[in-house]
Amino acid sequence: MPHLQVASLKLYYKKDSSVVRAVDGVELAVERGETLGIVGESGCGKSSLASAIFRSFPQNVALFEGSVRLGDVDITRIGEEEFRKDYRWRRIAMVPQSSMNSLDPIYTVGKQMVETIQEHSDMSEREAKELSEGMLREVELPVEVFNRYPFQLSGGQKQRVMIALALILNPELLIADEPTTALDVVVQSKILRLLSRLSSERRMTSIYITHDMGVVSVVASRVAVMYAGRIVEVAPASELFANPLHPYTQS
């Protein structure tokens, strides 16, 4: 059984007097421990697919249907409170697009990490602090970052903090949506190597969403190509680059 199985998934948005079919009948399977890249042009529905799996929607949803199975559980069928308590961040974590701007500027990194842990676990403040400091080391940041505010960090450091926040409860599935956007080439490379190492060490199932074929060539073992709300081609990364079959991929 695939670790993640998406079937007939649709996510439509209301926009003025029309409906945008952002995700339009997606079928996708990801094996346990696999790293899948999802590529496609801007506006093809990649980020909406991530939102659908993570159940993080804007207010203007017109339709959400289909199934998303994590193991043997269809997570679209469980209540929001159960999903928030038992799945979001604990079993499924996400590094969202433009995630560097997701840190609250008025709180220290440490306060935000500790609050995230305590909201989704029974840890004491001391235990949460120790876990946070250990996680900062794991993403190759000095422990001093715990007491710093976001404005005191570089873009690469903030992205490492967001990765630490996503992984701090040891999820089994990680979704990274454009994880290297707005970073310079050198920092991009370091972040990708970090994510790849952590995914491997933790044996996580990982999904990388990007418009950049160069990113998936570094991190993904298999690639799904998305176009106009649908997955139009799936292949091992080496095959896709050597012999793309769909006209969109060829272009």
PDB file of N, CA and C in Angstrom, residues 130-195:
ATOM      1  N   GLU A 130      14.237  22.155  25.182  1.00  0.00           N
ATOM      2  CA  GLU A 130      15.346  21.249  24.873  1.00  0.00           C
ATOM      3  C   GLU A 130      15.196  20.662  23.471  1.00  0.00           C
ATOM      4  N   LEU A 131      13.967  20.278  23.122  1.00  0.00           N
ATOM      5  CA  LEU A 131      13.722  19.735  21.788  1.00  0.00           C
ATOM      6  C   LEU A 131      13.993  20.793  20.724  1.00  0.00           C
ATOM      7  N   SER A 132      13.570  22.031  20.989  1.00  0.00           N
ATOM      8  CA  SER A 132      13.772  23.127  20.035  1.00  0.00           C
ATOM      9  C   SER A 132      15.251  23.385  19.797  1.00  0.00           C
ATOM     10  N   GLU A 133      16.016  23.429  20.860  1.00  0.00           N
ATOM     11  CA  GLU A 133      17.449  23.676  20.719  1.00  0.00           C
ATOM     12  C   GLU A 133      18.128  22.545  19.956  1.00  0.00           C
ATOM     13  N   GLY A 134      17.705  21.313  20.229  1.00  0.00           N
ATOM     14  CA  GLY A 134      18.253  20.181  19.488  1.00  0.00           C
ATOM     15  C   GLY A 134      17.906  20.242  18.016  1.00  0.00           C
ATOM     16  N   MET A 135      16.686  20.699  17.718  1.00  0.00           N
ATOM     17  CA  MET A 135      16.262  20.795  16.324  1.00  0.00           C
ATOM     18  C   MET A 135      17.014  21.898  15.597  1.00  0.00           C
ATOM     19  N   LEU A 136      17.301  22.990  16.275  1.00  0.00           N
ATOM     20  CA  LEU A 136      18.105  24.055  15.662  1.00  0.00           C
ATOM     21  C   LEU A 136      19.487  23.530  15.277  1.00  0.00           C
ATOM     22  N   ARG A 137      20.076  22.738  16.158  1.00  0.00           N
ATOM     23  CA  ARG A 137      21.371  22.137  15.813  1.00  0.00           C
ATOM     24  C   ARG A 137      21.234  21.222  14.600  1.00  0.00           C
ATOM     25  N   GLU A 138      20.122  20.500  14.544  1.00  0.00           N
ATOM     26  CA  GLU A 138      19.935  19.540  13.455  1.00  0.00           C
ATOM     27  C   GLU A 138      19.834  20.235  12.097  1.00  0.00           C
ATOM     28  N   VAL A 139      19.298  21.457  12.085  1.00  0.00           N
ATOM     29  CA  VAL A 139      19.229  22.200  10.818  1.00  0.00           C
ATOM     30  C   VAL A 139      20.433  23.128  10.652  1.00  0.00           C
ATOM     31  N   GLU A 140      21.462  22.855  11.451  1.00  0.00           N
ATOM     32  CA  GLU A 140      22.767  23.517  11.312  1.00  0.00           C
ATOM     33  C   GLU A 140      22.719  25.010  11.644  1.00  0.00           C
ATOM     34  N   LEU A 141      21.947  25.327  12.697  1.00  0.00           N
ATOM     35  CA  LEU A 141      21.901  26.694  13.219  1.00  0.00           C
ATOM     36  C   LEU A 141      22.473  26.711  14.627  1.00  0.00           C
ATOM     37  N   PRO A 142      23.120  27.809  15.031  1.00  0.00           N
ATOM     38  CA  PRO A 142      23.605  27.908  16.409  1.00  0.00           C
ATOM     39  C   PRO A 142      22.432  28.010  17.378  1.00  0.00           C
ATOM     40  N   VAL A 143      22.601  27.479  18.574  1.00  0.00           N
ATOM     41  CA  VAL A 143      21.532  27.492  19.573  1.00  0.00           C
ATOM     42  C   VAL A 143      21.116  28.918  19.920  1.00  0.00           C
ATOM     43  N   GLU A 144      22.014  29.882  19.728  1.00  0.00           N
ATOM     44  CA  GLU A 144      21.698  31.288  20.027  1.00  0.00           C
ATOM     45  C   GLU A 144      20.494  31.798  19.238  1.00  0.00           C
ATOM     46  N   VAL A 145      20.191  31.160  18.117  1.00  0.00           N
ATOM     47  CA  VAL A 145      19.038  31.564  17.299  1.00  0.00           C
ATOM     48  C   VAL A 145      17.744  31.440  18.097  1.00  0.00           C
ATOM     49  N   PHE A 146      17.716  30.556  19.083  1.00  0.00           N
ATOM     50  CA  PHE A 146      16.523  30.361  19.912  1.00  0.00           C
ATOM     51  C   PHE A 146      16.035  31.681  20.498  1.00  0.00           C
ATOM     52  N   ASN A 147      16.946  32.549  20.884  1.00  0.00           N
ATOM     53  CA  ASN A 147      16.578  33.812  21.547  1.00  0.00           C
ATOM     54  C   ASN A 147      16.534  35.008  20.602  1.00  0.00           C
ATOM     55  N   ARG A 148      16.653  34.758  19.312  1.00  0.00           N
ATOM     56  CA  ARG A 148      16.644  35.860  18.353  1.00  0.00           C
ATOM     57  C   ARG A 148      15.254  36.056  17.748  1.00  0.00           C
ATOM     58  N   TYR A 149      15.050  37.277  17.238  1.00  0.00           N
ATOM     59  CA  TYR A 149      13.817  37.608  16.531  1.00  0.00           C
ATOM     60  C   TYR A 149      14.040  37.387  15.034  1.00  0.00           C
ATOM     61  N   PRO A 150      12.968  37.139  14.293  1.00  0.00           N
ATOM     62  CA  PRO A 150      13.125  36.882  12.854  1.00  0.00           C
ATOM     63  C   PRO A 150      13.909  37.958  12.111  1.00  0.00           C
ATOM     64  N   PHE A 151      13.726  39.232  12.483  1.00  0.00           N
ATOM     65  CA  PHE A 151      14.420  40.302  11.742  1.00  0.00           C
ATOM     66  C   PHE A 151      15.936  40.242  11.932  1.00  0.00           C
ATOM     67  N   GLN A 152      16.385  39.485  12.925  1.00  0.00           N
ATOM     68  CA  GLN A 152      17.820  39.359  13.176  1.00  0.00           C
ATOM     69  C   GLN A 152      18.460  38.220  12.372  1.00  0.00           C
ATOM     70  N   LEU A 153      17.668  37.534  11.577  1.00  0.00           N
ATOM     71  CA  LEU A 153      18.150  36.374  10.827  1.00  0.00           C
ATOM     72  C   LEU A 153      18.224  36.665   9.337  1.00  0.00           C
ATOM     73  N   SER A 154      19.137  36.003   8.657  1.00  0.00           N
ATOM     74  CA  SER A 154      19.203  36.082   7.191  1.00  0.00           C
ATOM     75  C   SER A 154      18.082  35.240   6.584  1.00  0.00           C
ATOM     76  N   GLY A 155      17.882  35.381   5.271  1.00  0.00           N
ATOM     77  CA  GLY A 155      16.861  34.592   4.593  1.00  0.00           C
ATOM     78  C   GLY A 155      17.102  33.100   4.738  1.00  0.00           C
ATOM     79  N   GLY A 156      18.343  32.679   4.573  1.00  0.00           N
ATOM     80  CA  GLY A 156      18.661  31.261   4.707  1.00  0.00           C
ATOM     81  C   GLY A 156      18.437  30.748   6.115  1.00  0.00           C
ATOM     82  N   GLN A 157      18.756  31.568   7.116  1.00  0.00           N
ATOM     83  CA  GLN A 157      18.531  31.169   8.507  1.00  0.00           C
ATOM     84  C   GLN A 157      17.039  31.042   8.804  1.00  0.00           C
ATOM     85  N   LYS A 158      16.241  31.986   8.292  1.00  0.00           N
ATOM     86  CA  LYS A 158      14.794  31.905   8.511  1.00  0.00           C
ATOM     87  C   LYS A 158      14.209  30.658   7.861  1.00  0.00           C
ATOM     88  N   GLN A 159      14.719  30.310   6.679  1.00  0.00           N
ATOM     89  CA  GLN A 159      14.217  29.106   6.026  1.00  0.00           C
ATOM     90  C   GLN A 159      14.593  27.860   6.828  1.00  0.00           C
ATOM     91  N   ARG A 160      15.773  27.841   7.416  1.00  0.00           N
ATOM     92  CA  ARG A 160      16.172  26.716   8.267  1.00  0.00           C
ATOM     93  C   ARG A 160      15.280  26.630   9.511  1.00  0.00           C
ATOM     94  N   VAL A 161      14.896  27.787  10.059  1.00  0.00           N
ATOM     95  CA  VAL A 161      13.976  27.785  11.195  1.00  0.00           C
ATOM     96  C   VAL A 161      12.637  27.183  10.786  1.00  0.00           C
ATOM     97  N   MET A 162      12.141  27.544   9.607  1.00  0.00           N
ATOM     98  CA  MET A 162      10.869  26.996   9.146  1.00  0.00           C
ATOM     99  C   MET A 162      10.959  25.488   8.938  1.00  0.00           C
ATOM    100  N   ILE A 163      12.093  25.019   8.452  1.00  0.00           N
ATOM    101  CA  ILE A 163      12.290  23.572   8.306  1.00  0.00           C
ATOM    102  C   ILE A 163      12.307  22.912   9.685  1.00  0.00           C
ATOM    103  N   ALA A 164      12.977  23.548  10.642  1.00  0.00           N
ATOM    104  CA  ALA A 164      13.002  23.023  12.011  1.00  0.00           C
ATOM    105  C   ALA A 164      11.595  22.940  12.593  1.00  0.00           C
ATOM    106  N   LEU A 165      10.788  23.977  12.380  1.00  0.00           N
ATOM    107  CA  LEU A 165       9.406  23.978  12.868  1.00  0.00           C
ATOM    108  C   LEU A 165       8.594  22.858  12.234  1.00  0.00           C
ATOM    109  N   ALA A 166       8.811  22.626  10.943  1.00  0.00           N
ATOM    110  CA  ALA A 166       8.062  21.582  10.245  1.00  0.00           C
ATOM    111  C   ALA A 166       8.426  20.189  10.748  1.00  0.00           C
ATOM    112  N   LEU A 167       9.690  19.992  11.100  1.00  0.00           N
ATOM    113  CA  LEU A 167      10.165  18.648  11.449  1.00  0.00           C
ATOM    114  C   LEU A 167      10.203  18.372  12.943  1.00  0.00           C
ATOM    115  N   ILE A 168       9.875  19.355  13.750  1.00  0.00           N
ATOM    116  CA  ILE A 168      10.143  19.250  15.180  1.00  0.00           C
ATOM    117  C   ILE A 168       9.336  18.157  15.869  1.00  0.00           C
ATOM    118  N   LEU A 169       8.178  17.796  15.320  1.00  0.00           N
ATOM    119  CA  LEU A 169       7.372  16.723  15.905  1.00  0.00           C
ATOM    120  C   LEU A 169       7.537  15.409  15.148  1.00  0.00           C
ATOM    121  N   ASN A 170       8.586  15.344  14.327  1.00  0.00           N
ATOM    122  CA  ASN A 170       8.967  14.120  13.621  1.00  0.00           C
ATOM    123  C   ASN A 170       7.828  13.564  12.751  1.00  0.00           C
ATOM    124  N   PRO A 171       7.315  14.360  11.813  1.00  0.00           N
ATOM    125  CA  PRO A 171       6.219  13.891  10.960  1.00  0.00           C
ATOM    126  C   PRO A 171       6.673  12.783  10.025  1.00  0.00           C
ATOM    127  N   GLU A 172       5.703  12.021   9.531  1.00  0.00           N
ATOM    128  CA  GLU A 172       6.031  10.961   8.580  1.00  0.00           C
ATOM    129  C   GLU A 172       5.949  11.449   7.137  1.00  0.00           C
ATOM    130  N   LEU A 173       5.250  12.566   6.910  1.00  0.00           N
ATOM    131  CA  LEU A 173       5.130  13.144   5.569  1.00  0.00           C
ATOM    132  C   LEU A 173       5.483  14.627   5.624  1.00  0.00           C
ATOM    133  N   LEU A 174       6.400  15.047   4.757  1.00  0.00           N
ATOM    134  CA  LEU A 174       6.773  16.461   4.652  1.00  0.00           C
ATOM    135  C   LEU A 174       6.438  16.966   3.260  1.00  0.00           C
ATOM    136  N   ILE A 175       5.739  18.101   3.206  1.00  0.00           N
ATOM    137  CA  ILE A 175       5.460  18.782   1.944  1.00  0.00           C
ATOM    138  C   ILE A 175       6.235  20.090   1.956  1.00  0.00           C
ATOM    139  N   ALA A 176       7.105  20.276   0.984  1.00  0.00           N
ATOM    140  CA  ALA A 176       7.894  21.510   0.881  1.00  0.00           C
ATOM    141  C   ALA A 176       7.490  22.232  -0.401  1.00  0.00           C
ATOM    142  N   ASP A 177       6.832  23.380  -0.247  1.00  0.00           N
ATOM    143  CA  ASP A 177       6.303  24.130  -1.390  1.00  0.00           C
ATOM    144  C   ASP A 177       7.276  25.260  -1.747  1.00  0.00           C
ATOM    145  N   GLU A 178       7.966  25.109  -2.858  1.00  0.00           N
ATOM    146  CA  GLU A 178       8.964  26.088  -3.312  1.00  0.00           C
ATOM    147  C   GLU A 178       9.916  26.461  -2.166  1.00  0.00           C
ATOM    148  N   PRO A 179      10.614  25.479  -1.586  1.00  0.00           N
ATOM    149  CA  PRO A 179      11.395  25.746  -0.370  1.00  0.00           C
ATOM    150  C   PRO A 179      12.606  26.640  -0.563  1.00  0.00           C
ATOM    151  N   THR A 180      13.005  26.902  -1.814  1.00  0.00           N
ATOM    152  CA  THR A 180      14.200  27.736  -2.022  1.00  0.00           C
ATOM    153  C   THR A 180      13.891  29.057  -2.717  1.00  0.00           C
ATOM    154  N   THR A 181      12.612  29.410  -2.826  1.00  0.00           N
ATOM    155  CA  THR A 181      12.235  30.677  -3.451  1.00  0.00           C
ATOM    156  C   THR A 181      12.840  31.861  -2.690  1.00  0.00           C
ATOM    157  N   ALA A 182      13.327  32.840  -3.432  1.00  0.00           N
ATOM    158  CA  ALA A 182      13.871  34.095  -2.887  1.00  0.00           C
ATOM    159  C   ALA A 182      15.216  33.922  -2.189  1.00  0.00           C
ATOM    160  N   LEU A 183      15.848  32.762  -2.355  1.00  0.00           N
ATOM    161  CA  LEU A 183      17.184  32.558  -1.799  1.00  0.00           C
ATOM    162  C   LEU A 183      18.209  32.581  -2.926  1.00  0.00           C
ATOM    163  N   ASP A 184      19.412  33.042  -2.623  1.00  0.00           N
ATOM    164  CA  ASP A 184      20.424  33.040  -3.679  1.00  0.00           C
ATOM    165  C   ASP A 184      20.887  31.615  -3.969  1.00  0.00           C
ATOM    166  N   VAL A 185      21.598  31.440  -5.065  1.00  0.00           N
ATOM    167  CA  VAL A 185      21.920  30.107  -5.572  1.00  0.00           C
ATOM    168  C   VAL A 185      22.708  29.282  -4.558  1.00  0.00           C
ATOM    169  N   VAL A 186      23.659  29.896  -3.892  1.00  0.00           N
ATOM    170  CA  VAL A 186      24.482  29.168  -2.916  1.00  0.00           C
ATOM    171  C   VAL A 186      23.626  28.685  -1.748  1.00  0.00           C
ATOM    172  N   VAL A 187      22.762  29.569  -1.232  1.00  0.00           N
ATOM    173  CA  VAL A 187      21.899  29.200  -0.107  1.00  0.00           C
ATOM    174  C   VAL A 187      20.879  28.152  -0.547  1.00  0.00           C
ATOM    175  N   GLN A 188      20.346  28.281  -1.769  1.00  0.00           N
ATOM    176  CA  GLN A 188      19.427  27.273  -2.296  1.00  0.00           C
ATOM    177  C   GLN A 188      20.048  25.887  -2.226  1.00  0.00           C
ATOM    178  N   SER A 189      21.276  25.779  -2.696  1.00  0.00           N
ATOM    179  CA  SER A 189      21.965  24.492  -2.712  1.00  0.00           C
ATOM    180  C   SER A 189      22.109  23.922  -1.306  1.00  0.00           C
ATOM    181  N   LYS A 190      22.451  24.777  -0.349  1.00  0.00           N
ATOM    182  CA  LYS A 190      22.618  24.322   1.032  1.00  0.00           C
ATOM    183  C   LYS A 190      21.294  23.851   1.627  1.00  0.00           C
ATOM    184  N   ILE A 191      20.212  24.591   1.342  1.00  0.00           N
ATOM    185  CA  ILE A 191      18.892  24.219   1.866  1.00  0.00           C
ATOM    186  C   ILE A 191      18.443  22.886   1.271  1.00  0.00           C
ATOM    187  N   LEU A 192      18.655  22.690  -0.023  1.00  0.00           N
ATOM    188  CA  LEU A 192      18.260  21.436  -0.666  1.00  0.00           C
ATOM    189  C   LEU A 192      19.041  20.256  -0.103  1.00  0.00           C
ATOM    190  N   ARG A 193      20.338  20.450   0.106  1.00  0.00           N
ATOM    191  CA  ARG A 193      21.144  19.369   0.692  1.00  0.00           C
ATOM    192  C   ARG A 193      20.677  19.058   2.115  1.00  0.00           C
ATOM    193  N   LEU A 194      20.322  20.102   2.858  1.00  0.00           N
ATOM    194  CA  LEU A 194      19.826  19.913   4.221  1.00  0.00           C
ATOM    195  C   LEU A 194      18.525  19.114   4.220  1.00  0.00           C
ATOM    196  N   LEU A 195      17.580  19.516   3.381  1.00  0.00           N
ATOM    197  CA  LEU A 195      16.300  18.812   3.310  1.00  0.00           C
ATOM    198  C   LEU A 195      16.489  17.366   2.889  1.00  0.00           C
TER     199      LEU A 195
END
